[in-house]
Every structure is written in structure tokens, then in C-alpha cells.
Tab-separated table of C-alpha atoms and ligand atoms in Angstrom:
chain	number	residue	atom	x	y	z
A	409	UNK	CA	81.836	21.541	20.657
A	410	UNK	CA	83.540	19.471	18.312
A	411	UNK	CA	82.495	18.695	14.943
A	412	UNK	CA	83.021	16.061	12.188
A	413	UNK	CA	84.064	13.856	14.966
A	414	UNK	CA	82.922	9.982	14.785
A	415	UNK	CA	83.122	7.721	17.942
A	416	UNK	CA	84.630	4.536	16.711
A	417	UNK	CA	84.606	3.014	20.314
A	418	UNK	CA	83.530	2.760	23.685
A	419	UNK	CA	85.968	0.710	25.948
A	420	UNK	CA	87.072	0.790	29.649
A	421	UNK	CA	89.831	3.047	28.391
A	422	UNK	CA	87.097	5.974	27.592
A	423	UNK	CA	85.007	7.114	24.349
A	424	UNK	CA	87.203	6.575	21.028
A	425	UNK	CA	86.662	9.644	18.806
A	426	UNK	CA	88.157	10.263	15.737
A	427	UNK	CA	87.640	13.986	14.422
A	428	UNK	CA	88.060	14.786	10.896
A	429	UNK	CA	86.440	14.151	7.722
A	430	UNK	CA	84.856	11.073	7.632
A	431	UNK	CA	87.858	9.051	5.889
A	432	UNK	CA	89.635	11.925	5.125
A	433	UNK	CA	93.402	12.411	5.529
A	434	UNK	CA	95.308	13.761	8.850
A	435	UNK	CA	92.678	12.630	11.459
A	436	UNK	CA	93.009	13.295	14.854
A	437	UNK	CA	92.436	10.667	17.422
A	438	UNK	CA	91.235	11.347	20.624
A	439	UNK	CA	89.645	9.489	23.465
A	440	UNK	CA	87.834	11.199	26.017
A	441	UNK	CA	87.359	9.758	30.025
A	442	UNK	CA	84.094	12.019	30.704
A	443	UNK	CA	81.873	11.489	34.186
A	444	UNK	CA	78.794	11.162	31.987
A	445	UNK	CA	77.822	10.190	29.006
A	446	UNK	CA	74.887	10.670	26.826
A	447	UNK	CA	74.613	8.354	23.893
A	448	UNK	CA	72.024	9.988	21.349
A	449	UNK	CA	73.009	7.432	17.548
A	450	UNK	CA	69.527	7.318	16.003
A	451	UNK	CA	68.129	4.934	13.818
A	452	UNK	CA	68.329	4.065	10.241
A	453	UNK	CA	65.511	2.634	7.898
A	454	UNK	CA	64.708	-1.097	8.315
A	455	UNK	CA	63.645	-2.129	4.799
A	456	UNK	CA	62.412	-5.497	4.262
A	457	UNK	CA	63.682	-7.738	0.970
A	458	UNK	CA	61.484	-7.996	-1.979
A	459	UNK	CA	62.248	-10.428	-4.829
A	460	UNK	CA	64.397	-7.487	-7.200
A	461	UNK	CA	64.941	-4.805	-4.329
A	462	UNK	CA	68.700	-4.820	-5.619
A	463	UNK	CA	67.800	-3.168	-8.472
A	464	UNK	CA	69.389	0.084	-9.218
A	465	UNK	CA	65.856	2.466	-8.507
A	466	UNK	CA	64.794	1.094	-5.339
A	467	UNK	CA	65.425	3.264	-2.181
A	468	UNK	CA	65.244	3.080	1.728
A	469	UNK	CA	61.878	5.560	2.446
A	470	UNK	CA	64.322	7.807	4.218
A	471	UNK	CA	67.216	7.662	0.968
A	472	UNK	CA	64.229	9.036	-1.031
A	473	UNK	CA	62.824	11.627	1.516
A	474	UNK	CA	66.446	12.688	1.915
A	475	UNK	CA	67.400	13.053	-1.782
A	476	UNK	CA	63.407	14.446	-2.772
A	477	UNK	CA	63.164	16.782	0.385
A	478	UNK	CA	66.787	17.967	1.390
A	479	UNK	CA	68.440	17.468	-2.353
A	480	UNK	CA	65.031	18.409	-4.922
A	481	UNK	CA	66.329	15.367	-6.544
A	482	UNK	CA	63.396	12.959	-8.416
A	483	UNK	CA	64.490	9.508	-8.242
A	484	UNK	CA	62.351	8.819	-10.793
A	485	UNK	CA	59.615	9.920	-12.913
A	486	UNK	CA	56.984	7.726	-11.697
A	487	UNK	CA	57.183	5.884	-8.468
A	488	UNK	CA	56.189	4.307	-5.915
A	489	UNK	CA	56.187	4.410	-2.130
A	490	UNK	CA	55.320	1.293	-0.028
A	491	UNK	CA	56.094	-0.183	3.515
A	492	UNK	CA	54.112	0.729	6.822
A	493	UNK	CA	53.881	3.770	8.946
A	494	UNK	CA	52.661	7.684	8.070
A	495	UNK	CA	56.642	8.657	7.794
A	496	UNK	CA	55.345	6.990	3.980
A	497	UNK	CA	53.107	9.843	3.726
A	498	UNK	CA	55.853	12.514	3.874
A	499	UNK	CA	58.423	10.830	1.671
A	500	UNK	CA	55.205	10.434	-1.324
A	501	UNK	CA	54.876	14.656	-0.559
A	502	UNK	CA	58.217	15.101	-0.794
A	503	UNK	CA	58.345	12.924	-4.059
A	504	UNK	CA	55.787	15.197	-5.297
A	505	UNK	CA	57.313	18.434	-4.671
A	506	UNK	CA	60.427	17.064	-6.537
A	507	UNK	CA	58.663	16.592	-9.542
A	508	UNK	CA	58.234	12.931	-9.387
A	509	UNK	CA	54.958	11.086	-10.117
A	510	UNK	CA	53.980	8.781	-7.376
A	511	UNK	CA	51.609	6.351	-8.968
A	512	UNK	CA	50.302	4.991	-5.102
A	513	UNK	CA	51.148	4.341	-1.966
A	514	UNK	CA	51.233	1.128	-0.133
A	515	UNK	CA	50.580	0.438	3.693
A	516	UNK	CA	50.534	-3.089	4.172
A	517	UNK	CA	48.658	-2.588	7.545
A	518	UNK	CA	44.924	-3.180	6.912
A	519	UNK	CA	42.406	-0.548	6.871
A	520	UNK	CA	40.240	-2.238	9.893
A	521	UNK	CA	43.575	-3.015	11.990
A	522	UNK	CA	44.767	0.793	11.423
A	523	UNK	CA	41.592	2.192	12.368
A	524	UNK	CA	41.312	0.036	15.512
A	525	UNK	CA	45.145	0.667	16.400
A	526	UNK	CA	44.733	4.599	15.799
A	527	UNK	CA	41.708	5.254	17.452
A	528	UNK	CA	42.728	3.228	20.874
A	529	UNK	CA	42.247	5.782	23.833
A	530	UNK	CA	41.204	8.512	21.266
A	531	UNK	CA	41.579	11.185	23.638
A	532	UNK	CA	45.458	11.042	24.210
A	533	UNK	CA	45.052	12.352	20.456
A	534	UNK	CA	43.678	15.519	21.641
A	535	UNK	CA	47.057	15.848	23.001
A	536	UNK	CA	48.951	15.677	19.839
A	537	UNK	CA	46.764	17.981	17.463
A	538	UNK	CA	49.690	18.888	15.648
A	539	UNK	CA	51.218	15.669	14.717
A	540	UNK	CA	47.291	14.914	13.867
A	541	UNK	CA	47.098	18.248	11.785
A	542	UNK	CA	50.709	17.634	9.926
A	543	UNK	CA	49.599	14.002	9.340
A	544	UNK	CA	45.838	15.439	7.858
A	545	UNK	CA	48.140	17.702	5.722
A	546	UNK	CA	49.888	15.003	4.237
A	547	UNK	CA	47.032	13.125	3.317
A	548	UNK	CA	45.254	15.908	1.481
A	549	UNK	CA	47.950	17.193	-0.200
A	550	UNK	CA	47.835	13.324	-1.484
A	551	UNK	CA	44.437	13.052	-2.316
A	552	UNK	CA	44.685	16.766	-3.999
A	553	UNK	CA	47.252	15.210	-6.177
A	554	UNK	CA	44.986	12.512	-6.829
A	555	UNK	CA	47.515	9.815	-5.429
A	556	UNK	CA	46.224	6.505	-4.987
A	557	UNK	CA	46.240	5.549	-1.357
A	558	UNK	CA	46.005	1.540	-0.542
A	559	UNK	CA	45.842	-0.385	2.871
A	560	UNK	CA	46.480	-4.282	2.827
A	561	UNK	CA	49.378	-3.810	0.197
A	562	UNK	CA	52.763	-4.203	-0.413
A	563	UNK	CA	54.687	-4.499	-3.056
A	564	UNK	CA	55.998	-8.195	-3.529
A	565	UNK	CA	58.178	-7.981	-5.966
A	566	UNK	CA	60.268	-5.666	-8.198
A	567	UNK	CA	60.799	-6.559	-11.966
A	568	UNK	CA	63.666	-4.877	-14.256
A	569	UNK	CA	66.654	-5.817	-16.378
A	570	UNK	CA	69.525	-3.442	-15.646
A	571	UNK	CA	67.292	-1.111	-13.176
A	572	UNK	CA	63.291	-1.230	-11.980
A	573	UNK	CA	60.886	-1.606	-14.725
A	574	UNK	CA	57.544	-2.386	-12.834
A	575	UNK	CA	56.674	-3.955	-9.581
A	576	UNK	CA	53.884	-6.151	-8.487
A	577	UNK	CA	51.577	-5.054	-5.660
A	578	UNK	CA	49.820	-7.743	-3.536
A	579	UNK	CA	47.140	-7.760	-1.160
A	580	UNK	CA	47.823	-9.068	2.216
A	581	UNK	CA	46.194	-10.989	4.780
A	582	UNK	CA	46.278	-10.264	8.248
A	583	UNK	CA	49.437	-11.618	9.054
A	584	UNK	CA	50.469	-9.566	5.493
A	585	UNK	CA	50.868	-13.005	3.735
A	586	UNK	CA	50.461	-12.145	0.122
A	587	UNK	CA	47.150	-13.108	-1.333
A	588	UNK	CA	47.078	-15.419	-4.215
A	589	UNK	CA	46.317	-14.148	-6.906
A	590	UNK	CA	45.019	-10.561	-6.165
A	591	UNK	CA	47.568	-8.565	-7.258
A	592	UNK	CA	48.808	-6.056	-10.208
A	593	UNK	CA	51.836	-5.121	-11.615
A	594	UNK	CA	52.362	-1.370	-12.186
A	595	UNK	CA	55.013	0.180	-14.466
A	596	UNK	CA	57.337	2.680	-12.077
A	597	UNK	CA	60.843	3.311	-12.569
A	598	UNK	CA	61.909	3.886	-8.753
A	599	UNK	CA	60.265	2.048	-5.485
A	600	UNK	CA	60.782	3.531	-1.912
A	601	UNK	CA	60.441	0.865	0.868
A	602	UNK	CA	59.974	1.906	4.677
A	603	UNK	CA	59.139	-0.368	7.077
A	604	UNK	CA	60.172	1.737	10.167
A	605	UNK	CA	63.731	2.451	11.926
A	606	UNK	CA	66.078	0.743	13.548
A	607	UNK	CA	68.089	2.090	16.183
A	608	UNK	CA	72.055	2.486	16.256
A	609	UNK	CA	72.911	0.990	19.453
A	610	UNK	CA	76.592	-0.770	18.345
A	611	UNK	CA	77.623	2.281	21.301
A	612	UNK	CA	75.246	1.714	23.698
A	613	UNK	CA	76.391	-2.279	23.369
A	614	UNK	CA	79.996	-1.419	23.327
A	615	UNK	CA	79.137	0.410	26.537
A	616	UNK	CA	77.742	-2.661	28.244
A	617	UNK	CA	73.578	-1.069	28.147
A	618	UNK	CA	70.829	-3.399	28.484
A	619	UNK	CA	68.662	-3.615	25.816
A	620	UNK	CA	64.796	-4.459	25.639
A	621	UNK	CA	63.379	-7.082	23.767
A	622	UNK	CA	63.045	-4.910	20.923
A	623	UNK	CA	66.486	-3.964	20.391
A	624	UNK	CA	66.120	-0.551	21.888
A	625	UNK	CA	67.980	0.856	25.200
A	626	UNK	CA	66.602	1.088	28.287
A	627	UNK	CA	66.081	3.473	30.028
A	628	UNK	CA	64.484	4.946	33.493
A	629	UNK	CA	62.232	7.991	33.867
A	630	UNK	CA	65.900	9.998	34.013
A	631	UNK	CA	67.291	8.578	30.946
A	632	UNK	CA	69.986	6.387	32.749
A	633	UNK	CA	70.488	3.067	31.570
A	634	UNK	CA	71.521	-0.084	32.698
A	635	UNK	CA	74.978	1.442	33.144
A	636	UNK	CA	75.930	3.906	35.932
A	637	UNK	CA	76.544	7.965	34.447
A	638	UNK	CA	75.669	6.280	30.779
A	639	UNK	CA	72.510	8.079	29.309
A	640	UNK	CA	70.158	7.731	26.280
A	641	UNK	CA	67.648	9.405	24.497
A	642	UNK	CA	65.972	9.861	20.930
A	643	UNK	CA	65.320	6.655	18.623
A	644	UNK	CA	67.642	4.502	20.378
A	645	UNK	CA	65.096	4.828	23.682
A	646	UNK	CA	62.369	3.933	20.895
A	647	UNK	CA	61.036	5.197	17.845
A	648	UNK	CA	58.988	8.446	18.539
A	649	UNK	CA	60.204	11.584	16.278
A	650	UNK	CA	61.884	14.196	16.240
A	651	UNK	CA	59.885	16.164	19.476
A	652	UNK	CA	60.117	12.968	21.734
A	653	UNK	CA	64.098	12.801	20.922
A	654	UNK	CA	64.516	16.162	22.079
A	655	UNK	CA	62.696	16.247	24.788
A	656	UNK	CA	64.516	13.251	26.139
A	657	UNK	CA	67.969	14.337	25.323
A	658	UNK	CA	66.788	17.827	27.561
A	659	UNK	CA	66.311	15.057	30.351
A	660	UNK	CA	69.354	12.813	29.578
A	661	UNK	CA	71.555	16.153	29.589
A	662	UNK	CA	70.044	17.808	32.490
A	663	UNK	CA	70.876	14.799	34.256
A	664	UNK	CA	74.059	13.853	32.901
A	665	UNK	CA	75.539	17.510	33.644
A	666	UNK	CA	74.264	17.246	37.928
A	667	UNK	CA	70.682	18.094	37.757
A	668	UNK	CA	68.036	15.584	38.915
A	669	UNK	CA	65.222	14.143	36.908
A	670	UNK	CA	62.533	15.609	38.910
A	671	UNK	CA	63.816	19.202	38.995
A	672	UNK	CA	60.707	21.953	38.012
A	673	UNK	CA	62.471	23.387	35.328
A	674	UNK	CA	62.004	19.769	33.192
A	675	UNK	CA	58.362	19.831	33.751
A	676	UNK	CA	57.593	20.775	30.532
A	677	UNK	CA	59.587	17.872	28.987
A	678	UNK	CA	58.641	15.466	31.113
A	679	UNK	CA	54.905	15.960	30.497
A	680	UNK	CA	55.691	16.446	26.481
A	681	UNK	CA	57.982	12.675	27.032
A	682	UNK	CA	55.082	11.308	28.411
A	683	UNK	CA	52.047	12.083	25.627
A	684	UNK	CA	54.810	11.580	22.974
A	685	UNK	CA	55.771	8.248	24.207
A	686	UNK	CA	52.355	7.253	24.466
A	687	UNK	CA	51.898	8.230	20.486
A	688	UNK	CA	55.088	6.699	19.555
A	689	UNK	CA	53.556	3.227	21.393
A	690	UNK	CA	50.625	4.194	19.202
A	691	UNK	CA	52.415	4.033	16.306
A	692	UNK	CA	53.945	1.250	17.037
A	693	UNK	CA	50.618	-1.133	17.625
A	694	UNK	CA	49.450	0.041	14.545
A	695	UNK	CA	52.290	-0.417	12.325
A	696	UNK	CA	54.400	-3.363	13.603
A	697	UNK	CA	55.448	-5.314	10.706
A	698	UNK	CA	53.469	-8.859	10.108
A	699	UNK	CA	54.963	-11.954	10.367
A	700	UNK	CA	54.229	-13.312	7.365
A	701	UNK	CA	56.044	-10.902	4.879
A	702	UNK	CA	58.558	-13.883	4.613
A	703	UNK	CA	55.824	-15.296	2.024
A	704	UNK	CA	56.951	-12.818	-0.582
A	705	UNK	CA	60.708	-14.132	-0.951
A	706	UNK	CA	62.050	-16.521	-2.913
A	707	UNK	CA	64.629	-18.763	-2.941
A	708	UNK	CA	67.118	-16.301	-4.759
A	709	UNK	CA	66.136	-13.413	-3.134
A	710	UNK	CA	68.856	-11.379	-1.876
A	711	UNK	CA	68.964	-10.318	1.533
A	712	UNK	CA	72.211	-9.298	2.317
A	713	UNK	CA	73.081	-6.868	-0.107
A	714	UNK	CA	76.511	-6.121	0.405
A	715	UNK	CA	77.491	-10.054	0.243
A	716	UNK	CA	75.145	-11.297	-2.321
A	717	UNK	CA	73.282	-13.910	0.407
A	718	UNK	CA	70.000	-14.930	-0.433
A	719	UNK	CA	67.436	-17.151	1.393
A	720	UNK	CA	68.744	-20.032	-0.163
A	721	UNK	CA	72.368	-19.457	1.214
A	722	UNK	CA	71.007	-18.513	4.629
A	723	UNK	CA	68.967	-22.058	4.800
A	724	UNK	CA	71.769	-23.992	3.431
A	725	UNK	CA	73.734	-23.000	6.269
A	726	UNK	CA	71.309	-23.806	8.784
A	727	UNK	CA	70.719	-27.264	7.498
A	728	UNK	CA	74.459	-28.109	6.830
A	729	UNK	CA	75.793	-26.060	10.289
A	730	UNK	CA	76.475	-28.187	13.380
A	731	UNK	CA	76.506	-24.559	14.817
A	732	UNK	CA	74.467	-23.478	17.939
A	733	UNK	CA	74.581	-19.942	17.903
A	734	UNK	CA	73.046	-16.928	15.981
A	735	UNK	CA	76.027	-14.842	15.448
A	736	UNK	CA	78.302	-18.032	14.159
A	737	UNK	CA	75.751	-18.794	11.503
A	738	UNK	CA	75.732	-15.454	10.024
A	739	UNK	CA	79.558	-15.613	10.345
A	740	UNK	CA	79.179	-18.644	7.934
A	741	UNK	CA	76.512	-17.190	5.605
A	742	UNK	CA	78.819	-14.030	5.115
A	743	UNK	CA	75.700	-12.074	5.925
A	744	UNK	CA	76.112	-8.957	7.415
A	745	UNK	CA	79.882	-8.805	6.761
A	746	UNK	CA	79.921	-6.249	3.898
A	747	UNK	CA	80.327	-2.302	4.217
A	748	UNK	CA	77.252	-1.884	6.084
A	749	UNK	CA	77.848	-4.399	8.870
A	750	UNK	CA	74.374	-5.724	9.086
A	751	UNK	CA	72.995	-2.273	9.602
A	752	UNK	CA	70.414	-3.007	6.543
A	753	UNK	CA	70.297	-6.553	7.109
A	754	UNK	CA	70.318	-7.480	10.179
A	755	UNK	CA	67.410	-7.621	11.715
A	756	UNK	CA	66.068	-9.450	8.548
A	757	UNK	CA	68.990	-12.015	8.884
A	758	UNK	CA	68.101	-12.158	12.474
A	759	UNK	CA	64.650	-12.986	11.784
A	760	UNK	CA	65.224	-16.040	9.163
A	761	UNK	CA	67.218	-17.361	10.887
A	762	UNK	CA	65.347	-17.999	14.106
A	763	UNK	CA	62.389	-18.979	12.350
A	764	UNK	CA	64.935	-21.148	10.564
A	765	UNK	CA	66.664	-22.800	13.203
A	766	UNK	CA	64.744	-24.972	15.922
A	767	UNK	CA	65.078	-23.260	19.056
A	768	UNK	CA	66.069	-26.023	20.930
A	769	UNK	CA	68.929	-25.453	18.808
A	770	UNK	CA	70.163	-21.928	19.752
A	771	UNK	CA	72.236	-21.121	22.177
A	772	UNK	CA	74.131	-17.919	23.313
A	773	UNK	CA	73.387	-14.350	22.875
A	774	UNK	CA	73.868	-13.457	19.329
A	775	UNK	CA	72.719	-9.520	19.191
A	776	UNK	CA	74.012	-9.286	15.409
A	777	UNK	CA	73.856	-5.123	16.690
A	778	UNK	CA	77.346	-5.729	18.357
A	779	UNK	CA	79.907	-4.012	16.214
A	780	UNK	CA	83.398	-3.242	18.111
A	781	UNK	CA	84.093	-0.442	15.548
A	782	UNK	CA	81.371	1.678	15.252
A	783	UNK	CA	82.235	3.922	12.329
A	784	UNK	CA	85.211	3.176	9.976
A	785	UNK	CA	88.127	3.720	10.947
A	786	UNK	CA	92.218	3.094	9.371
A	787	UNK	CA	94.862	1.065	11.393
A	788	UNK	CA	97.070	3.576	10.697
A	789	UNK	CA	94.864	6.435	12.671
A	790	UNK	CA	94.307	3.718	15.773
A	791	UNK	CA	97.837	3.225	15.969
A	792	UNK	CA	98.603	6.824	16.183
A	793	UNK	CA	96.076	7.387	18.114
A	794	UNK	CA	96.362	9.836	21.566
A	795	UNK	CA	94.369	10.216	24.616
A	796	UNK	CA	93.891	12.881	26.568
A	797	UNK	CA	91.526	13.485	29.543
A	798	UNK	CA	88.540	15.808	29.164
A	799	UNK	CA	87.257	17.352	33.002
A	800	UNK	CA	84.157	16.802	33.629
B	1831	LIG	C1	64.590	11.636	6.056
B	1831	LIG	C2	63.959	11.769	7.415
B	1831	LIG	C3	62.897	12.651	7.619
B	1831	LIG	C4	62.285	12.764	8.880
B	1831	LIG	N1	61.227	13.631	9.038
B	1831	LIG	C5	60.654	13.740	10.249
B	1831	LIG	C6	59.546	14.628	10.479
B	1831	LIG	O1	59.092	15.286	9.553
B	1831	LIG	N2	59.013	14.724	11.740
B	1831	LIG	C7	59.505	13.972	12.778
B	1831	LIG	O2	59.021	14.054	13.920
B	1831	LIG	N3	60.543	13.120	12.595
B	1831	LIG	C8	61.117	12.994	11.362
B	1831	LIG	N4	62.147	12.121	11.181
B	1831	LIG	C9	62.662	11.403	12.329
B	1831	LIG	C10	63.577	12.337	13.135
B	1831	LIG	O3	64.615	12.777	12.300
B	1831	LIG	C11	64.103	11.582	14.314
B	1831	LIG	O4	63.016	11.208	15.135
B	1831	LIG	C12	65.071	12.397	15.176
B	1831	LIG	O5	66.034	13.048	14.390
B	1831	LIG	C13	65.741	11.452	16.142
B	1831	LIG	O6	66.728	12.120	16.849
B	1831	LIG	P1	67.963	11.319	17.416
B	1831	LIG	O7	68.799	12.312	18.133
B	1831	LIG	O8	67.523	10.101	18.119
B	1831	LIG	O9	68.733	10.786	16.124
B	1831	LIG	P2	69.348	11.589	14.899
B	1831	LIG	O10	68.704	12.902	14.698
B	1831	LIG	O11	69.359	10.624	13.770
B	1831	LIG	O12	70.825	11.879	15.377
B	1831	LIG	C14	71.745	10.864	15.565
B	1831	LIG	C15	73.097	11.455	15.255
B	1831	LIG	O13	74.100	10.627	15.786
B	1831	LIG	C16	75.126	10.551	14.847
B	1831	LIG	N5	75.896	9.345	15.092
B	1831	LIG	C17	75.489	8.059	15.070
B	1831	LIG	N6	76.498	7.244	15.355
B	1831	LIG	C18	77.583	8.032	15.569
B	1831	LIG	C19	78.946	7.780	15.884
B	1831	LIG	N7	79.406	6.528	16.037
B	1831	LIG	N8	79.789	8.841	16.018
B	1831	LIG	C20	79.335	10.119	15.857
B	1831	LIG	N9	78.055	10.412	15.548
B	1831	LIG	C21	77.208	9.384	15.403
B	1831	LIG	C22	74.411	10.513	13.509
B	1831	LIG	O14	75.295	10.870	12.468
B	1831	LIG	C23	73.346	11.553	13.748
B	1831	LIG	O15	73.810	12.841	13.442
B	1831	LIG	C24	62.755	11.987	9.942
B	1831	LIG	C25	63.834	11.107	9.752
B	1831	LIG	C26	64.417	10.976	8.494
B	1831	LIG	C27	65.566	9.996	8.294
């Protein structure tokens, strides 16, 4: 096994692996020519802008549960926790346990749309008591705490001079436009936002994969994808947890390494892949984001953090651009350029802009998930760099 290693790149040549400290000195470049390959990135937090979420205090849902859970670190001392999905739950009982206060937490989902959404086929949840019972834990350890729990909400905007002083909390509509009017503005001093994951696939591009229409790989009841002895499993397949990733990357391996999908000894993983998937879809109906959280931004909003773009930027382009494609008008916005390469923004970029643009308009493919360096790497170390062949 090797360790600290970071693919940069997939290319005809092999799989470009650098192994070392991540930007540390005296790397050692490798690429490896393997039979198979299992691609297994993950997913990072989507987080959608909010008038003053570049505030110094507001957090990605999983930067707080990492920091509160992993680190005992408070990010605050009173906070709050707002987005969709029950991984909020966790990250406000992690909060807790670090000594913050959480003063609520905000699902913008509404209450009659969860219930209908969770209680679909309500005996497939016999199937899952644990992820039922771990979920019920959660939410009493809340309400023992006397944290205030709120469907219909989000949190529309973030207020603060040199970090977050208070933040407004809206009720939402349906389609989670903000409602006028109904809202309240609560005095916190750190926000985390989680609106779901999404998944790492710059790899599984750079290795040619097919992706669905939500971003994620495909993949066939043996894990293959659209690309012969390349494999996937865990959030890039879809987002499902931590059981449903390991289940699938016992398939993908099996697999990968000569076995065959439908061999007995992955009959317990198969049948786990199948109820988990069919929670993580679930999950999914419930908690898919609303279309009209766009009502909550304002023209100087940012939404490219690392650049400094905000919605006005991102229009201006589109109404000055004789551009046709996606990917050129980011190029021309700047957004997504910066450090994280559109990892935060993307999607969000993604998302203005096709409501921005007429379609008629658009032409091309313009994934903005296609990165040709995956994880950051010197010229120095590529021009160094070695191959070597790896049997297998
Ligand atoms: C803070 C936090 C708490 C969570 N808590 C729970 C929980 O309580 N219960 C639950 O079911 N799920 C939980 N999850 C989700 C769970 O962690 C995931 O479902 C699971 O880990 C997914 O597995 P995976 O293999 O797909 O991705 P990951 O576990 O994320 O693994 C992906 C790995 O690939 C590496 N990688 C990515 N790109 C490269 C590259 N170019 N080169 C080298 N390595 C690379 C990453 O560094 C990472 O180590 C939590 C997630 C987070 C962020």
C-alpha cells in the first residue's frame, strides 16, 4: 500500500501519482499502468451562497462536523446550523459536544414534503433500523438540549462587520423562495451551511467515464463504468454513506482483482447495496435542493469565493458575451479559477448560468467538473517525473 500519495492524473500513459506530503519537498513521481482500476474520490460539501457567507465564521456543514467532532474545536459560542438533509443533525450534536451553543437548526425542506418523501414505501425502512435508530438519537439528543428544530427555513442572509454578527432566517415556500416578510434575525457568531455533497469525479472524467445527469458516475450492478477495467464506488456512484460506499468498493474490488459480480461470497453486499441505495434515493427525494434558493442573492453576493465573482459579474458576462458555451463563460467571469478550482462553486456557477443564458444559446459540453490536474502539483516534480510499470 502506498500512502500520502495523490493522483494528479489519469492519461493514456497510466495513473499519475505523486507520493509525498501533500506539497512537501522531495516528491516522488510515479505513474502506474494497472489492468484495473477502481476510482473511489468522494464528495465534498455543496454549500449554497448566502448574501455574507464570506464572512470569517461561516463553515461548510462538514468543516464544522470535522473541526467539532474530530478536532473538539467550537467554532463559536452560539451558532447555527442550516441547509437540508439529517447529516445537519449530526454536525448540531457534534457542535454540542464541543461546547458550542446551537441556537436552531434549519431544514429548508418543508415539514409536509419531508414527511411525504420519508415515509414513501415505509417498509424498506424496516430494513435500515439502524440508520433510523442513529437518526432518532440525533434528534433527541437535540430536543434534550432543548435545540430549536425548524422545517421551511433557511438562513438568507449573514450580517457582520469583520466576521458573523447575526443572520436572518426566512421561511420558504415550496420551491424554498424566501417568504416576504416572515423572517427573524438571530444573533450567532458562526453559521454551518450543508446542502448535501458533491462528488469528486475530475478522475473519473480524466478517465473518459460517463456521467449521469446528476454529475455522478455510472455504474452497472458490478461497479464498471462506461470505461472497460475502470471501476467506481462510494459517493462518486451517488450519495449514500459511509455503509453503501463500502459495500460497493467490496464489489468494485472483487471485480476489479478477477472475481465476478455475481459470485456467493458478495451476497451479503449486494443485498446491503441494494436497501442502501434505495435509502440513499430516499434521501435524495426528500432533500433535493429547491429551485428557487436563487431568490435569496443579491446583486453583490459573492459566489465564487476564491475570485471575488458575484451575481452581478456572472450576469454581466452573459449579457456582454457573444460566447456559446458554459465552460468559456466561466473562463470570462474568472469563476472557478481560484485555489479550489470550482470544487465549492461550481455547481452554483453552473446553475446561474444556465438559468442565465437562453438555451438556445448554449452549445457544447461544458462539465465545469473537468480538471486535468487533479490535486496540485509543481512543474518541477512533473518534469522529473518517472514511470514505472506496476503487474497486475
Ligand atoms: C465530516 C463528515 C462526517 C460524516 N459522518 C458520517 C456518518 O456519521 N455516517 C455516515 O454514514 N456517513 C458519514 N459521512 C459520509 C461518509 O464519510 C461517506 O459516505 C464515505 O466516507 C464515502 O466514502 P468514499 O470512499 O466514497 O469517500 P471518502 O471516504 O471521502 O474517501 C475518498 C478518499 O479519496 C481521496 N482522494 C480524492 N481524490 C484523490 C486524489 N486525486 N488522489 C488521492 N486521493 C484522493 C480523499 O482524500 C479521500 O481520502 C460523513 C462525511 C463527512 C465529511
Amino acid at each position: 500500500m502506498v500512502t500520502s500519495a495523490h493522483v494528479w492524473s489519469i492519461d493514456s500513459d497510466g495513473v499519475h501519482v505523486m507520493v509525498g506530503e501533500a506539497d512537501g519537498e522531495g516528491r516522488e513521481s510515479r505513474c502506474y499502468r494497472a489492468a484495473a482500476v477502481v476510482l473511489a474520490t468522494g464528495a465534498h460539501d455543496r454549500v449554497l451562497p448566502v448574501p455574507g457567507w464570506d464572512l470569517p465564521g461561516v463553515y461548510s456543514a462538514g468543516g464544522g462536523q470535522a473541526l467539532a467532532k474530530g478536532e473538539g474545536v467550537a467554532i463559536g459560542r452560539r451558532v447555527v446550523v442550516a441547509g437540508t438533509g439529517p447529516f445537519l443533525l449530526p454536525v448540531a450534536s457534534s457542535l454540542l459536544d464541543a461546547g458550542c451553543a446551537v441556537a436552531g437548526v434549519f431544514e429548508a425542506g418543508r415539514a409536509g414534503h419531508l414527511m411525504r418523501r420519508w415515509t414513501v414505501r415505509p417498509w424498506e425502512l424496516l430494513g435500515q433500523p439502524a440508520k433510523v435508530l442513529e437518526l432518532g438519537r440525533y434528534g433527541s439528543t437535540l430536543a434534550r438540549r432543548r435545540v430549536r428544530y425548524a422545517t421551511g427555513c433557511a438562513v438568507t442572509a449573514i450580517h457582520g462587520g469583520q466576521r458573523v454578527e447575526a443572520v436572518t432566517v426566512s421561511r420558504l415556500d415550496a420551491s424554498w423562495a424566501p417568504r416576504p416578510g416572515v423572517g427573524e434575525t438571530l444573533d450567532v457568531d458562526a453559521v454551518c451551511l450543508g446542502f448535501g455533497f458533491s462528488p469528486r469525479v475530475e478522475l473519473a472524467l480524466a478517465a473518459g467515464c460517463r456521467l449521469d445527469d446528476r454529475h455522478f458516475v455510472m455504474v452497472d450492478a458490478q461497479q464498471r463504468t462506461s470505461v472497460p477495467s475502470v471501476f467506481a464506488a462510494g459517493e462518486i456512484t451517488g450519495i449514500g454513506g459511509v455503509d453503501l460506499a463500502l459495500c460497493e468498493g467490496t464489489i468494485a474490488g472483487h471485480v476489479a482483482a478477477g472475481g465476478r459480480g455475481d459470485d456467493s461470497v458478495l451476497r451479503v453486499e449486494r443485498r446491503r447495496r441494494k436497501v442502501l441505495r434505495a435509502f440513499a434515493s430516499r434521501l435524495q427525494g426528500a432533500h433535493a435542493i429547491g429551485p428557487k434558493w436563487t431568490d435569496w442573492l443579491n446583486d453583490d453576493t459573492v459566489v465564487c469565493r476564491c475570485e471575488e465573482v458575484d451575481v452581478a459579474r456572472l450576469r454581466s458576462v452573459v449579457e456582454t458575451s457573444e460566447s456559446l458555451s458554459l465552460r468559456s463563460l466561466m473562463l470570462q467571469s474568472r469563476a472557478g479559477l481560484g485555489s479550489c478550482q470550482a470544487r465549492i462553486c461550481g455547481r452554483t456557477v453552473e446553475e446561474l448560468l444556465l438559468r442565465t443564458i437562453p438555451s438556445h444559446r448554449l452549445v457544447g459540453e461544458g462539465s465545469i467538473d473537468r480538471r486535468p490536474i487533479a490535486s496540485p502539483v509543481r512543474l518541477g516534480e512533473i518534469a522529473q517525473s518517472r514511470a514505472f510499470e506496476v503487474e497486475g
